[in-house]
Coordinates of C-alpha atoms and ligand atoms in Angstrom, one line a residue:
M4 CA 197.6 -20.1 78.7
K5 CA 197.1 -17.0 80.9
G6 CA 197.3 -14.5 78.1
L7 CA 199.3 -13.7 75.0
I8 CA 201.5 -10.7 75.3
T9 CA 204.6 -11.9 73.4
V10 CA 205.3 -14.8 71.1
R11 CA 208.6 -15.3 72.9
D12 CA 206.5 -17.4 75.4
L13 CA 205.5 -19.9 72.7
G14 CA 207.8 -22.8 71.9
P15 CA 207.8 -24.6 68.6
D16 CA 205.4 -27.3 69.8
Q17 CA 202.9 -24.7 71.2
L18 CA 203.2 -22.7 67.9
R19 CA 202.5 -25.8 65.8
A20 CA 199.5 -26.9 68.0
M21 CA 198.0 -23.4 67.7
I22 CA 198.5 -23.3 64.0
E23 CA 196.9 -26.7 63.6
E24 CA 193.9 -25.7 65.7
A25 CA 193.5 -22.4 63.7
S26 CA 193.7 -24.3 60.5
L27 CA 191.0 -26.8 61.6
L28 CA 188.8 -23.9 62.6
R29 CA 189.4 -22.2 59.3
D30 CA 188.2 -25.4 57.6
M31 CA 185.1 -25.4 59.8
L32 CA 184.3 -21.8 59.0
D33 CA 184.7 -22.5 55.3
R34 CA 182.2 -25.4 55.6
H35 CA 179.9 -22.9 57.5
E36 CA 179.9 -25.2 60.5
E37 CA 179.4 -23.7 64.0
P38 CA 182.3 -24.3 66.4
D39 CA 181.8 -25.3 70.1
P40 CA 180.7 -22.2 72.0
A41 CA 183.7 -22.6 74.2
L42 CA 183.5 -19.0 75.6
Q43 CA 179.7 -19.0 76.3
G44 CA 179.0 -16.8 79.3
R45 CA 182.5 -15.2 79.1
C46 CA 183.1 -11.6 78.1
V47 CA 185.8 -10.4 75.8
A48 CA 186.6 -6.7 75.8
N49 CA 188.3 -5.1 72.8
L50 CA 190.3 -2.1 73.9
F51 CA 191.9 -0.5 70.8
F52 CA 193.5 2.8 71.7
E53 CA 195.0 2.9 68.1
P54 CA 193.1 2.5 64.8
S55 CA 192.5 -1.0 63.4
T56 CA 190.3 -2.7 60.9
R57 CA 191.5 -6.3 60.6
T58 CA 192.6 -7.0 64.1
R59 CA 189.7 -5.4 65.9
L60 CA 186.9 -6.8 63.7
S61 CA 188.4 -10.3 63.5
F62 CA 188.8 -10.5 67.3
E63 CA 185.2 -9.3 67.6
L64 CA 183.9 -12.0 65.2
A65 CA 186.2 -14.7 66.7
A66 CA 184.8 -14.0 70.2
K67 CA 181.2 -14.0 68.9
R68 CA 181.8 -17.3 67.0
L69 CA 182.9 -18.8 70.3
G70 CA 179.8 -17.6 72.1
A71 CA 181.3 -14.8 74.2
H72 CA 179.8 -11.5 75.0
V73 CA 181.8 -8.7 73.4
L74 CA 182.5 -5.2 74.7
T75 CA 184.2 -2.7 72.4
L76 CA 185.6 0.5 73.8
N77 CA 185.7 3.5 71.7
P78 CA 188.4 5.6 73.3
A79 CA 187.2 8.9 71.6
T80 CA 183.8 8.7 73.2
S81 CA 184.8 7.0 76.5
S82 CA 185.5 8.7 79.8
A83 CA 189.2 8.7 78.9
S84 CA 188.3 11.9 77.1
K85 CA 187.2 13.4 80.5
G86 CA 190.6 12.7 82.0
E87 CA 190.2 9.1 83.3
S88 CA 193.5 7.4 83.4
L89 CA 194.3 4.3 81.4
R90 CA 194.6 2.2 84.6
D91 CA 191.3 3.5 85.9
T92 CA 189.7 2.8 82.5
V93 CA 190.8 -0.8 82.3
L94 CA 189.9 -1.4 86.0
T95 CA 186.4 -0.1 85.2
I96 CA 186.0 -2.4 82.3
A97 CA 187.2 -5.3 84.4
A98 CA 184.6 -4.4 87.1
V99 CA 181.9 -4.3 84.4
G100 CA 182.6 -7.9 83.8
A101 CA 185.4 -8.6 81.2
D102 CA 187.1 -11.9 81.5
V103 CA 189.6 -11.4 78.6
M104 CA 191.0 -8.1 77.3
V105 CA 192.4 -7.6 73.8
V106 CA 194.6 -4.5 73.9
R107 CA 196.1 -2.3 71.2
H108 CA 198.1 0.8 72.2
L109 CA 200.7 3.1 70.7
E110 CA 203.1 2.5 73.6
D111 CA 205.2 -0.6 74.1
G112 CA 204.3 -2.6 77.2
V113 CA 200.7 -1.4 77.8
P114 CA 199.2 -4.9 77.3
Q115 CA 201.6 -6.2 80.0
S116 CA 200.6 -3.3 82.3
V117 CA 196.9 -4.1 81.8
A118 CA 197.5 -7.7 82.7
E119 CA 199.3 -6.7 85.9
W120 CA 196.6 -4.1 86.9
T121 CA 193.7 -6.4 86.3
G122 CA 195.0 -9.9 86.7
L123 CA 192.9 -10.9 83.7
A124 CA 193.9 -12.8 80.5
V125 CA 195.2 -10.1 78.1
V126 CA 195.9 -10.6 74.4
N127 CA 198.3 -8.1 72.8
G128 CA 196.5 -6.6 69.7
G129 CA 199.7 -4.7 68.9
D130 CA 201.8 -2.5 71.2
G131 CA 204.0 0.3 69.9
T132 CA 207.0 -1.1 68.0
H133 CA 207.1 -4.1 70.3
E134 CA 204.9 -7.0 69.1
H135 CA 201.8 -8.1 67.3
P136 CA 201.6 -11.8 68.2
T137 CA 198.3 -12.8 66.5
Q138 CA 199.5 -11.2 63.2
A139 CA 202.6 -13.5 63.3
L140 CA 200.4 -16.5 64.2
L141 CA 197.9 -15.9 61.3
D142 CA 200.9 -15.4 59.0
A143 CA 202.2 -18.8 60.1
V144 CA 198.8 -20.3 59.6
T145 CA 198.7 -18.9 56.1
L146 CA 202.1 -20.3 55.2
S147 CA 201.3 -23.7 56.7
R148 CA 198.1 -23.9 54.6
H149 CA 200.1 -23.0 51.4
Y150 CA 203.2 -25.2 51.9
E151 CA 203.5 -28.9 52.7
G152 CA 206.3 -28.1 55.2
L153 CA 207.7 -24.9 56.5
E154 CA 211.2 -26.2 57.3
G155 CA 213.9 -24.4 55.2
L156 CA 211.6 -21.9 53.5
R157 CA 213.5 -18.7 52.7
V158 CA 211.5 -15.6 53.8
G159 CA 212.6 -12.0 53.0
V160 CA 211.0 -9.5 55.4
V161 CA 211.1 -6.3 53.5
G162 CA 210.8 -2.7 54.5
D163 CA 210.4 -0.6 57.7
I164 CA 211.6 -3.3 60.1
T165 CA 212.7 -1.0 63.0
H166 CA 209.3 0.5 63.5
S167 CA 207.3 -2.7 62.9
R168 CA 205.6 -4.6 65.7
V169 CA 204.6 -7.2 63.1
A170 CA 208.3 -7.9 62.6
G171 CA 208.8 -7.9 66.4
S172 CA 206.7 -11.0 66.5
L173 CA 207.3 -12.5 63.1
L174 CA 211.1 -12.6 63.5
H175 CA 210.6 -14.9 66.5
V176 CA 207.9 -17.1 65.1
L177 CA 209.3 -17.9 61.6
P178 CA 212.7 -19.3 62.8
R179 CA 211.0 -21.4 65.5
L180 CA 209.1 -23.1 62.7
G181 CA 212.4 -23.8 60.9
M182 CA 212.2 -20.9 58.3
D183 CA 215.3 -19.0 57.2
V184 CA 214.8 -15.2 57.5
T185 CA 216.6 -12.4 55.7
L186 CA 215.9 -8.8 56.6
V187 CA 215.8 -6.6 53.5
A188 CA 215.7 -2.8 54.0
P189 CA 217.6 0.4 53.7
T190 CA 220.4 0.6 56.4
N191 CA 218.4 2.9 58.6
W192 CA 215.6 0.3 58.9
L193 CA 217.8 -2.7 59.6
P194 CA 218.1 -3.5 63.4
A195 CA 221.6 -2.9 64.7
D196 CA 221.7 -6.2 66.6
T197 CA 220.0 -9.1 64.9
P198 CA 220.6 -12.8 64.6
H199 CA 219.2 -12.8 61.0
Q200 CA 220.9 -12.2 57.7
T201 CA 220.5 -8.7 56.4
T202 CA 220.8 -7.0 53.1
T203 CA 220.1 -3.7 51.5
D204 CA 220.0 -5.2 48.0
F205 CA 216.3 -6.3 47.4
D206 CA 217.0 -6.9 43.7
A207 CA 219.7 -9.4 44.4
M208 CA 217.6 -11.2 47.0
I209 CA 214.4 -11.5 45.1
P210 CA 215.2 -14.7 43.1
E211 CA 216.4 -16.5 46.3
L212 CA 213.1 -16.1 48.2
D213 CA 210.1 -18.4 48.7
V214 CA 208.2 -15.7 50.5
V215 CA 208.4 -12.0 50.1
Y216 CA 206.9 -10.5 53.3
L217 CA 206.3 -6.8 52.7
L218 CA 205.9 -4.3 55.6
R219 CA 204.1 -0.9 55.5
V220 CA 206.2 2.2 56.2
Q221 CA 205.1 3.1 59.8
T222 CA 204.7 6.8 59.3
E223 CA 202.8 7.1 62.6
R224 CA 205.9 5.7 64.4
G225 CA 208.6 7.8 62.6
G226 CA 209.0 5.9 59.3
R227 CA 209.4 8.2 56.3
I228 CA 208.5 7.4 52.7
T229 CA 211.2 8.5 50.3
D230 CA 211.5 8.3 46.5
S231 CA 214.7 6.2 47.1
Y232 CA 212.8 3.7 49.2
V233 CA 210.0 3.4 46.6
G234 CA 212.5 3.0 43.8
N235 CA 214.7 0.4 45.5
F236 CA 212.2 -1.6 47.6
Q237 CA 208.7 -1.4 46.1
L238 CA 207.5 -4.8 44.8
D239 CA 206.5 -3.8 41.3
E240 CA 205.8 -5.8 38.2
P241 CA 209.4 -6.1 37.0
R242 CA 210.4 -7.4 40.5
L243 CA 207.4 -9.7 40.6
A244 CA 208.6 -11.2 37.3
R245 CA 212.0 -12.0 38.9
M246 CA 210.5 -13.9 41.8
R247 CA 210.7 -17.7 41.8
P248 CA 207.7 -19.1 39.9
D249 CA 206.2 -20.6 43.1
A250 CA 207.1 -17.7 45.4
I251 CA 204.4 -15.9 47.2
I252 CA 203.7 -12.4 48.7
L253 CA 202.5 -11.7 52.2
H254 CA 201.7 -8.3 53.8
P255 CA 200.0 -7.8 57.2
G256 CA 197.9 -4.9 55.9
P257 CA 196.9 -2.2 55.6
I258 CA 198.7 -2.0 52.3
N259 CA 199.9 1.3 50.9
R260 CA 199.6 0.9 47.1
G261 CA 202.3 2.7 45.2
V262 CA 204.6 2.6 48.2
E263 CA 205.8 -0.9 49.3
I264 CA 203.6 -2.7 46.7
A265 CA 202.4 -1.8 43.2
D266 CA 198.7 -1.9 42.5
E267 CA 198.9 -4.8 40.0
V268 CA 201.2 -6.8 42.3
A269 CA 198.7 -6.5 45.2
E270 CA 196.0 -7.9 42.8
S271 CA 198.3 -10.7 41.4
S272 CA 197.6 -14.4 42.1
R273 CA 200.9 -14.6 43.9
S274 CA 199.6 -12.4 46.7
L275 CA 198.0 -14.2 49.7
I276 CA 197.1 -10.9 51.4
T277 CA 193.4 -11.6 51.4
E278 CA 194.1 -15.2 52.6
Q279 CA 196.0 -13.7 55.6
V280 CA 192.9 -11.7 56.5
R281 CA 190.7 -14.8 56.2
N282 CA 193.0 -16.7 58.6
G283 CA 192.7 -13.9 61.1
V284 CA 189.3 -15.0 62.6
P285 CA 190.2 -18.7 63.1
T286 CA 193.6 -17.8 64.4
R287 CA 192.1 -15.4 67.0
M288 CA 189.5 -18.0 67.8
A289 CA 192.3 -20.5 68.7
V290 CA 194.0 -17.8 70.8
L291 CA 190.9 -16.8 72.6
R292 CA 190.0 -20.4 73.3
A293 CA 193.5 -20.9 74.7
V294 CA 193.3 -17.9 77.1
G295 CA 189.6 -17.7 77.8
L296 CA 188.8 -21.1 79.3
Ligands
LIG16 N1 197.6 -6.0 60.4 C1 196.9 -5.2 61.2 O1 197.1 -5.1 62.4 O2 195.9 -4.5 60.6 P1 194.9 -3.5 61.4 O3 195.7 -2.3 61.8 O4 193.8 -3.1 60.4 O5 194.3 -4.2 62.5

């Protein structure tokens, strides 16, 4: 694999293979075993032009666990602040010796541009409202470790779908693995043209779902938190009580407590949010191994 800009390039077999590899790596990490240093002597550059906690740190640890050298650019203290263009910045980092670049940017399409400018393997760490491929992969890993089979699971993706790059990847990955997706949101956050079922009635949908996948309101991309949204779509304790007894809650993080999820729901045993974060490192190891060899 030359890079990972979009999950649309991954067919069901490739997805399943990557999920299986990530899950094996997760088991190894849990046993405190050291994986093969498959990227020894290689250099992974983390270029995050937008804030991140989970994605940046887990890519950094994933690269180190595979034996790679890691470069982490801090845009605020880089020469970008002296007027260096994005293209010149990434060409400089390529010249320093990066073999793989992980790129997050507020604009759609920047990881693709970086791949074209540098000719290097580029992994999309989240671009604008476009895609966040490794988030969708780690979500699939989390689901595959929780359920015996994914075929036929009913997943409700709830919230600010139009501004979400997580949804941009997730809505391709889940159906390719046989899951049935319903988009649950106020009308203004439902995409106009979608192959998925849609509803504005979260309360009616809750008892039907195996998985409630909550999204953060993307205020940095134009999403607006309203009392009406919180009242009708927040997963609070009464709504949690109406979920199927075996249904689970996912959220890509960061969570906004008191907006899309109530405090006590975030802490409940039905929430696999921490498990998603744990699966981030092995998933990104599997991706780096696939693109960095
Ligand atoms: N889910 C996610 O991308 O989180 P970060 O912004 O913390 O990386």
